[in-house]
Amino acid sequence: MSDGYASRMPTPEAAARPWQTHTVAIRDVRREVEGVSTYDLAFLDDTVREAYRFAPGQFNMLYLPGAGEIAISVSDDPRNTEAYGHTIRVAGNVTRTLAGLGVGETLGLRGPFGTSWPLSECIGRDVVIVCGGIGLAPLRPAICTLLQDRQQFGRLNLLYGARSSDTLLFEREYDDWSRQGMDVQTTVDRSSPGWLGNVGVVTLLLDQLPSFDPHNTVLMCCGPEVMMKFTVMAALNSGLSEQQIWVSMERNMQCAVGLCGHCQLGPTFICKDGPVFRYDKIAPFIDVEGL
Amino acid sequence: MSSKPTLGVFKFASCDGCQLSLLAAEDHLLGVAAEVEIAYFLEATSHIQPGPYDIALIEGSIITSHDAERIQQIRRDSKFLITIGACATSGGIQALRNWADCNEFVRSVYATPDYISTLATSTAIADHVQVDFELRGCPINQYQLIEVIQSVLAGRRPRTPVHSVCLDCKRRGTVCVMVAQGTTCLGPVTQAGCGAICPTYNRGCYGCYGPAAQPNLVSLTGQFESSGVPREQVVDSLRNFNGYAPEFRAESERLEASRESTT
Amino acid sequence: MATATEMGTNERFLTEAAFARIFEVLESQGFTVVGPTIDQEAIVYDRIRSVDDLPRGWTDEQAPGQYRLQRRDDEALFGYVVGPHSWKRFLFPPQATVSKADKTETGWQFQAVEPEPAKFAFLGVRACELAAIRVQDRVFMPGPYVDPIYQQRRDNALLIAVNCTQAARTCFCTSMETGPKCTSGYDLALTEIANGFIIEAATAEGAEILSALESDDASIQQRQAGQTARQQAVDQIERRMDTTDIRDLFLSNLEHPRWDDVASRCLSCTNCTMVCPTCFCSSVEEVSDLTGDHVERQRQWDSCFNVDFSYMNGGNVRDNTRSRYRQWLTHKLASWIDQFGSSGCVGCGRCITWCPVGIDLTEEVAAIRGDAT
Amino acid sequence: MEADQLRFILQELRFSAVLPVEGLGRLAEESTVRRVAAGEVVFRDGSTNNNLYLIRSGRLALEMNVPGRGAVRILTLGAGEMVGWSALLGQGKMTAGAIAIEDSDVVVASADRLRELCEADRDFGFLLMRQMADALSKRLVATRLQLLDLFADAPSLIPTQQAD
Amino acid sequence: MTERTIKVTALTRVEGEGGLYIKMQGDAVEDIRLEIYEPPRLFEALLRGRALEEVPDITARICGICPVAYQMSSVHALEAALDVTITPEIRQLRRLLYCGEWIESHALHVYLLNAPDFLGFESGLEMAEQFPDEVNRGLRMKKHGNQLLEVLGGRAIHPINVAVGGFYRAPRRDNLQTLIADFEWGLEAAIETTRWVAGFNYPDFTCDYQLVSLSHDEEYPMNEGRIATSIGESIAVADYESEFEERHVEHSTALHSLRKKTGETYLTGPLARVSLNFDRLSSTARAIAAEIDMAWPCFNPFQSIIARGLELIHVYEEALDIMRDYSPPRPPRIEYSYQAGESCAATEAPRGLLYHRYVVDADGKVGDATIIPPTSQNQAQIESDLRDWVPYALSDDEAATSRRLENLVRCYDPCISCSTHFLKVKIERT
């Protein structure tokens, strides 16, 4: 079973042609929150579709000719093989162009690339997922997998922080996730009238987390770098070791295969050594300003 | 009536070269004309349409009070205002007057200075109104201009590099004239866009595209001086087509001030 | 092709006239010969067609921030050290189209561009440059993903090395253990001596070329002359870089005050990265026609010294020269070892010579080592 | 409630768990447990309050009054957290209001009595104040992170595009 | 008598910005002004104290349409002051560069600016819808000019390769050889252009011009020669300022160039050049001129466009000759040392005579500069012609009147950007 959680290595054909892009069509667009939508993308070529598999945490390069290419983690359940959801926030040229496209239109996709969440490591252990903002998207495939194989794992906790209650991603799914055995807690930075949930940063939820066994827990974290840094601090305070903490990093990824040099952080290439790192691998570098 | 976005091209104190770049884009000219409605472009067409304009291209600097008023109206009439070229973006070569006695300048050129109505300074458009995008160059690069128009139409950010001329020299295989020939070259602190033509033609860059991002002028001018270039010449090298761009200006004034204090 | 193993002392002697025939031999085998030639007041690498294109009787004087062609007092063909170009220009071209997109009725169609067939013979590759090619081989080829353009060109390249018989003031290959003698990685290696060359083949391909040329067994005197000439290069190298524990030195000195010092001098102009024979950073640009229906993706050399190189989420991670210079030198000398198992520096000295303000990385290393934390 | 029982409760709360048993005993003697119903105000912003509260269960929210916006919720706090530090530090006047957002049990201790305890037993006082400082520093860091507005939209890449 | 004012507030399809103001008393023109909005950029003043090497770069910025003309006049004047003699090879290369500018400028004017007047369009772009082949032909010719400028000058607008003494770098032979096929096509296109414009309907309108242009014994005038006039004079360029003068005229606030001794207006530009140098045109140009059968000298300003056509043929043919025989000049630039001096030069810009005079000091700095562009010289003539043209142009339709007046102005291809000597005019608003 654990085998199925591993990152996908490229086929020899893909490895020899890193720039080969495949045509995908937009099957569905779901508006998640203001400025964030999920695009279900399906390969037009059957052979490509059948060969394509991704592991939770891996990313694709989405290409809009003329606008450019951007690294986007797959936010979908890995069991889906027809179309793959990509949850995207409008931020730059590519995402803005994408926002102008509708169902049926096509774009390019290369991938999957990078490392994945350590789901094999989670077997028999408690799992705490801490994420912020759009950072929930790259963890959604992991959540789907954890819940799918629920009995394999110990307690599952999701701690999720967002700017405000109307920017909580995938809110309609929280009940399902709870029902399937994951404790879901949310918090917001800015409260709004009528919001009865938590207010404050997500690291406080970690502090308040009811007893968990720090020695038998895997923590997975994704969000803005500063948020991850403080989450890690809180986790280390709670008794976790750096080897139990995994984070998903972001940098300017251009080639996605370690050849262009853009996404370096110290000795690592975020695109091929990451985006998912065991924390001790990047701990010396994450705090260095401008590295 | 066409629903294409409207384009206006407006001229202030300038040589016409930047707007000519649009006409010089022979291969793209008719293409551009198909994408936008040219609503105001005196040099190209007698067809004149009143504002508002979706895109305004502004050439030239402000050197008369009349122009200082005219640009305000154009700003009000324009949705997306782009300055094109060194004059509009940093005041142009005519900004040399900013360091001189302008009245004396006028007297030296005109027999009857009373007829001349001009401001004492030549200033960039952004000193008068909010500018949405600045396209550098003396003259601008027509491909960059097309890129800017295309990207505004597509609602994306124009891809105009901010790196130094050096990078383009090296991509072209041009040998560094500063290192191999001891030529004074502003390439290391000048924004790319021209295609690194001067070093490729065996001469030093003279800064047509203005300061590159985060230029280290102090280090470069120090190098010029230690290789024997007189300070006066270093100052002049910074004071030409983009002399009044903030970084070039600050450095030439620093050099001048420290000369005064040391002599 | 150039899987050179030492083939012992199989040294032969070529007269200059015999050597001159190498151009036709190479061209008859379909090679495009690239080698040193004078252009723009420097010895550059370009397509050459005969010995007449070589920089006969010229040498290069180098110092931090300075390069000058000088007449030699002899007629040596390879009597210079290294110039502004490196072979990466040909193996990893400064500009290349990597893919194309066309809008059709059924949507976008994408096509990865197959590398154009290119078969280069590099004439005059120095030991440090052989090392640089080995370094880039490790960047572009071990996979899982390979760079198709580099691989195509590399697989088909013939490397004709020339041993240095002199050194520039900026050379420090001995510190990096990459030269000056060519020890591996070439097909043929030459040492220029009076009236001709000592030549040895290290691969079957090299041997085949050699066999097409008229050569004799090198005499003891000729071998000694070659040895003396090569030793002269060793003796002339003045510059040193202490590489002891250099990886840890750098990674534990990321906040060293020297970074501020060098940032006050550095122009962030990218020259060092561009002339470096191992720097491999690139970016991809969209090139489209006005309709936007035909788009090419062009890869071009980029540099970690560019402000927007580290652009992310509306800001730049390395937004000042201090962080960019630190990134470059730390990567080159330290984190490169983690990534590719060797230093990224081969001691060719180009970054010292071609820095417009003469920043010398060996001095920076010494300064950081001098009061390391 | 028995003092012993209260001591056990305090031993389980994160804020007080590390205090020495003897000190906890004395703290327990000065404390009571109170049930606050959802919506009930514990203290008001700007009011004078002379109690320190430790949340045993449920959740409290801290709110600040902003003219024109009413009570703005700044932070929510759960089991093990402390509320009302300004009472202990002697100011008395509350910098924020506290309200229960679900039915909650809180341990209430008189700030005056606690201060006396601290004066009398400086070792205990040091430990209590260290816990206080620790809790406040966490809250400060959390506030700073809120201040950074990390999840805000990235700045627009089109420079100052006019509204259209 | 009724008073009437006609204002063309913005002249279009000319380089630079200007207007037209005419005041009528009944049928009589009371006042007529070509109004220049171009703000004064004070080039002559800002050149003072600059290194003479910078002069060709700075003066190029006077005009983006004809930068080469400014570079040519300035380097020749400075070389004269420094006693530098360029080699014949450099001289040829400069002629070739000038050919590029003439092609670019003439093709632009003929196709995008002037031809729409004759065919009833508001712009070349609009004309392209009905005359796509012609406009594309014009654009392609214009591109040839730009390509030549790019090869020789580094870029088409404000070339960077022109130096005092020659060129910074000579192009390789193959750089130019690759252009030959295009230029062969271009020569045919220039012939077609001339035939095409010769077929336009021209108003029966002539002016009593004194024509002025450079003239050279062996070649069509471009970079050097003496100044010829249609009254039979041959004036040394050094005597320019004693023969021609910029003067205030009472009814106008603009500086007018006039003949110094007689106060007469004069015309410079293609019409004058072809008229005065017809025999020096290339053989093909002369053959086409014969084929279209018109008399030279020509005094109809509207037929300037035909003169441009003939000049296009000439410069294509000359460019081809130079390119075919080209080998890079060695050295590309003549060394010189500084000396104090003063000298002048005139060259033929696409729009006419361009005169420069410089004083330089022993440190190579500019002491004084005088620049008299062709359009400034033509301005008095333009106003004078307008005065004569008004009776033909006048109708009750205000817009039609303005258009017809503008048509005449456009024939001179005035380059108002080159307004080193134009004045800001206060517009009378009645």
Coordinates of N, CA, C and O in Angstrom, one line a residue, chain B residues 124-179:
Chain B
A124 N 9.9 64.8 -16.6 CA 9.3 63.6 -17.0 C 7.8 63.7 -16.9 O 7.3 64.5 -16.0
I125 N 7.0 63.0 -17.6 CA 5.6 63.0 -17.5 C 5.1 62.6 -16.1 O 4.2 63.2 -15.6
A126 N 5.8 61.6 -15.5 CA 5.5 61.2 -14.2 C 5.6 62.2 -13.1 O 5.1 62.1 -12.0
D127 N 6.4 63.3 -13.4 CA 6.4 64.4 -12.5 C 5.1 65.2 -12.5 O 4.9 66.1 -11.6
H128 N 4.3 65.0 -13.5 CA 3.1 65.8 -13.6 C 1.8 65.0 -13.4 O 0.8 65.5 -12.8
V129 N 1.8 63.8 -13.9 CA 0.6 62.9 -13.8 C 1.0 61.5 -13.4 O 2.1 61.1 -13.6
Q130 N 0.0 60.7 -13.0 CA 0.3 59.3 -12.7 C 0.5 58.6 -14.0 O -0.3 58.7 -15.0
V131 N 1.6 57.8 -14.1 CA 1.9 57.1 -15.3 C 1.7 55.6 -15.0 O 2.1 55.1 -14.0
D132 N 1.1 54.9 -15.9 CA 0.8 53.5 -15.7 C 1.9 52.5 -16.1 O 2.1 51.5 -15.5
F133 N 2.6 53.0 -17.1 CA 3.8 52.1 -17.5 C 4.8 53.0 -18.2 O 4.4 53.9 -19.0
E134 N 6.0 52.8 -17.9 CA 7.1 53.6 -18.6 C 7.9 52.7 -19.5 O 8.4 51.6 -19.0
L135 N 7.9 53.0 -20.7 CA 8.8 52.3 -21.7 C 10.0 53.1 -22.0 O 9.9 54.2 -22.4
R136 N 11.2 52.5 -21.7 CA 12.4 53.3 -21.7 C 13.0 53.2 -23.1 O 12.6 52.4 -24.0
G137 N 14.0 54.1 -23.3 CA 14.8 54.0 -24.5 C 14.9 55.4 -25.3 O 13.9 56.2 -25.2
C138 N 16.0 55.6 -25.9 CA 16.2 56.8 -26.7 C 16.8 56.3 -28.0 O 18.0 56.4 -28.2
P139 N 16.0 55.8 -29.0 CA 14.6 55.7 -28.9 C 14.2 54.4 -28.3 O 15.0 53.5 -28.1
I140 N 12.8 54.2 -28.1 CA 12.3 52.9 -27.7 C 12.5 51.9 -28.7 O 12.8 52.2 -29.9
N141 N 12.4 50.7 -28.2 CA 12.6 49.5 -29.1 C 11.2 49.1 -29.6 O 10.3 48.9 -28.8
Q142 N 11.0 49.0 -30.9 CA 9.7 48.8 -31.5 C 9.1 47.5 -31.0 O 7.9 47.4 -30.8
Y143 N 9.9 46.5 -30.8 CA 9.4 45.2 -30.4 C 8.9 45.3 -28.9 O 7.9 44.7 -28.6
Q144 N 9.6 46.1 -28.1 CA 9.1 46.3 -26.8 C 7.8 47.1 -26.8 O 6.9 46.8 -26.0
L145 N 7.7 48.0 -27.7 CA 6.4 48.8 -27.8 C 5.3 47.9 -28.2 O 4.2 47.9 -27.6
I146 N 5.5 47.0 -29.2 CA 4.5 46.1 -29.6 C 4.1 45.2 -28.4 O 2.9 44.9 -28.1
E147 N 5.1 44.7 -27.7 CA 4.9 43.9 -26.5 C 4.0 44.6 -25.5 O 3.1 44.0 -24.9
V148 N 4.3 45.9 -25.3 CA 3.6 46.6 -24.3 C 2.1 46.8 -24.7 O 1.2 46.6 -23.9
I149 N 1.9 47.1 -26.0 CA 0.5 47.3 -26.5 C -0.2 45.9 -26.4 O -1.3 45.9 -25.8
Q150 N 0.5 44.9 -26.8 CA -0.1 43.6 -26.7 C -0.5 43.2 -25.3 O -1.6 42.7 -25.0
S151 N 0.4 43.5 -24.3 CA 0.1 43.0 -23.0 C -1.0 43.9 -22.3 O -1.8 43.3 -21.6
V152 N -1.0 45.1 -22.7 CA -2.1 45.9 -22.1 C -3.4 45.4 -22.6 O -4.4 45.3 -21.9
L153 N -3.4 45.1 -23.9 CA -4.7 44.6 -24.5 C -5.1 43.2 -23.8 O -6.2 43.0 -23.6
A154 N -4.0 42.4 -23.5 CA -4.3 41.1 -22.9 C -4.5 41.2 -21.4 O -4.7 40.2 -20.7
G155 N -4.2 42.5 -20.8 CA -4.4 42.6 -19.4 C -3.2 42.0 -18.6 O -3.4 41.6 -17.5
R156 N -2.1 41.8 -19.2 CA -1.0 41.3 -18.4 C 0.2 42.3 -18.3 O 0.1 43.3 -19.0
R157 N 1.1 41.9 -17.5 CA 2.2 42.8 -17.3 C 3.2 42.8 -18.4 O 3.6 41.7 -18.8
P158 N 3.6 43.9 -19.0 CA 4.6 43.8 -20.1 C 5.9 43.2 -19.7 O 6.4 43.5 -18.6
R159 N 6.5 42.4 -20.6 CA 7.8 41.8 -20.3 C 8.8 42.7 -20.9 O 9.2 42.5 -22.1
T160 N 9.3 43.6 -20.2 CA 10.4 44.4 -20.6 C 11.5 44.3 -19.5 O 11.3 44.7 -18.4
P161 N 12.6 43.7 -19.9 CA 13.6 43.4 -18.9 C 14.2 44.6 -18.2 O 14.3 45.7 -18.8
V162 N 14.6 44.4 -17.0 CA 15.2 45.5 -16.2 C 16.7 45.2 -16.0 O 17.3 46.0 -15.2
H163 N 17.2 44.2 -16.6 CA 18.6 43.8 -16.3 C 19.6 44.7 -17.1 O 19.1 45.5 -17.9
S164 N 20.8 44.6 -16.8 CA 21.8 45.4 -17.5 C 22.1 45.1 -18.9 O 21.8 44.0 -19.4
V165 N 22.7 46.0 -19.6 CA 23.1 45.8 -21.0 C 24.1 44.6 -21.1 O 24.1 43.9 -22.1
C166 N 24.9 44.5 -20.1 CA 25.9 43.4 -20.1 C 25.4 42.0 -20.4 O 26.0 41.3 -21.2
L167 N 24.2 41.7 -19.9 CA 23.7 40.4 -20.1 C 23.4 40.2 -21.6 O 23.7 39.2 -22.2
D168 N 22.9 41.3 -22.2 CA 22.6 41.2 -23.7 C 23.9 41.1 -24.5 O 23.9 40.4 -25.5
C169 N 24.9 41.8 -24.1 CA 26.2 41.7 -24.7 C 26.7 40.3 -24.7 O 27.1 39.7 -25.7
K170 N 26.6 39.7 -23.6 CA 27.1 38.3 -23.4 C 26.3 37.3 -24.2 O 26.8 36.4 -24.8
R171 N 25.0 37.5 -24.2 CA 24.1 36.6 -25.0 C 24.5 36.7 -26.5 O 24.5 35.7 -27.2
R172 N 24.8 37.9 -26.9 CA 25.2 38.1 -28.3 C 26.6 37.7 -28.6 O 27.0 37.6 -29.8
G173 N 27.4 37.5 -27.6 CA 28.8 37.1 -27.8 C 29.7 38.3 -28.0 O 30.9 38.2 -28.4
T174 N 29.2 39.5 -27.6 CA 30.0 40.7 -27.8 C 31.0 40.8 -26.6 O 30.7 40.5 -25.5
V175 N 32.2 41.1 -27.0 CA 33.3 41.2 -26.0 C 33.2 42.5 -25.3 O 33.0 43.6 -25.9
C176 N 33.4 42.4 -24.0 CA 33.3 43.6 -23.1 C 34.3 44.7 -23.5 O 35.5 44.5 -23.5
V177 N 33.8 45.9 -24.0 CA 34.7 46.9 -24.4 C 35.4 47.6 -23.3 O 36.5 48.2 -23.4
M178 N 34.8 47.5 -22.1 CA 35.4 48.1 -20.9 C 36.6 47.3 -20.5 O 37.7 47.9 -20.3
V179 N 36.5 46.0 -20.5 CA 37.6 45.2 -20.0 C 38.6 45.0 -21.1 O 39.8 45.1 -20.8

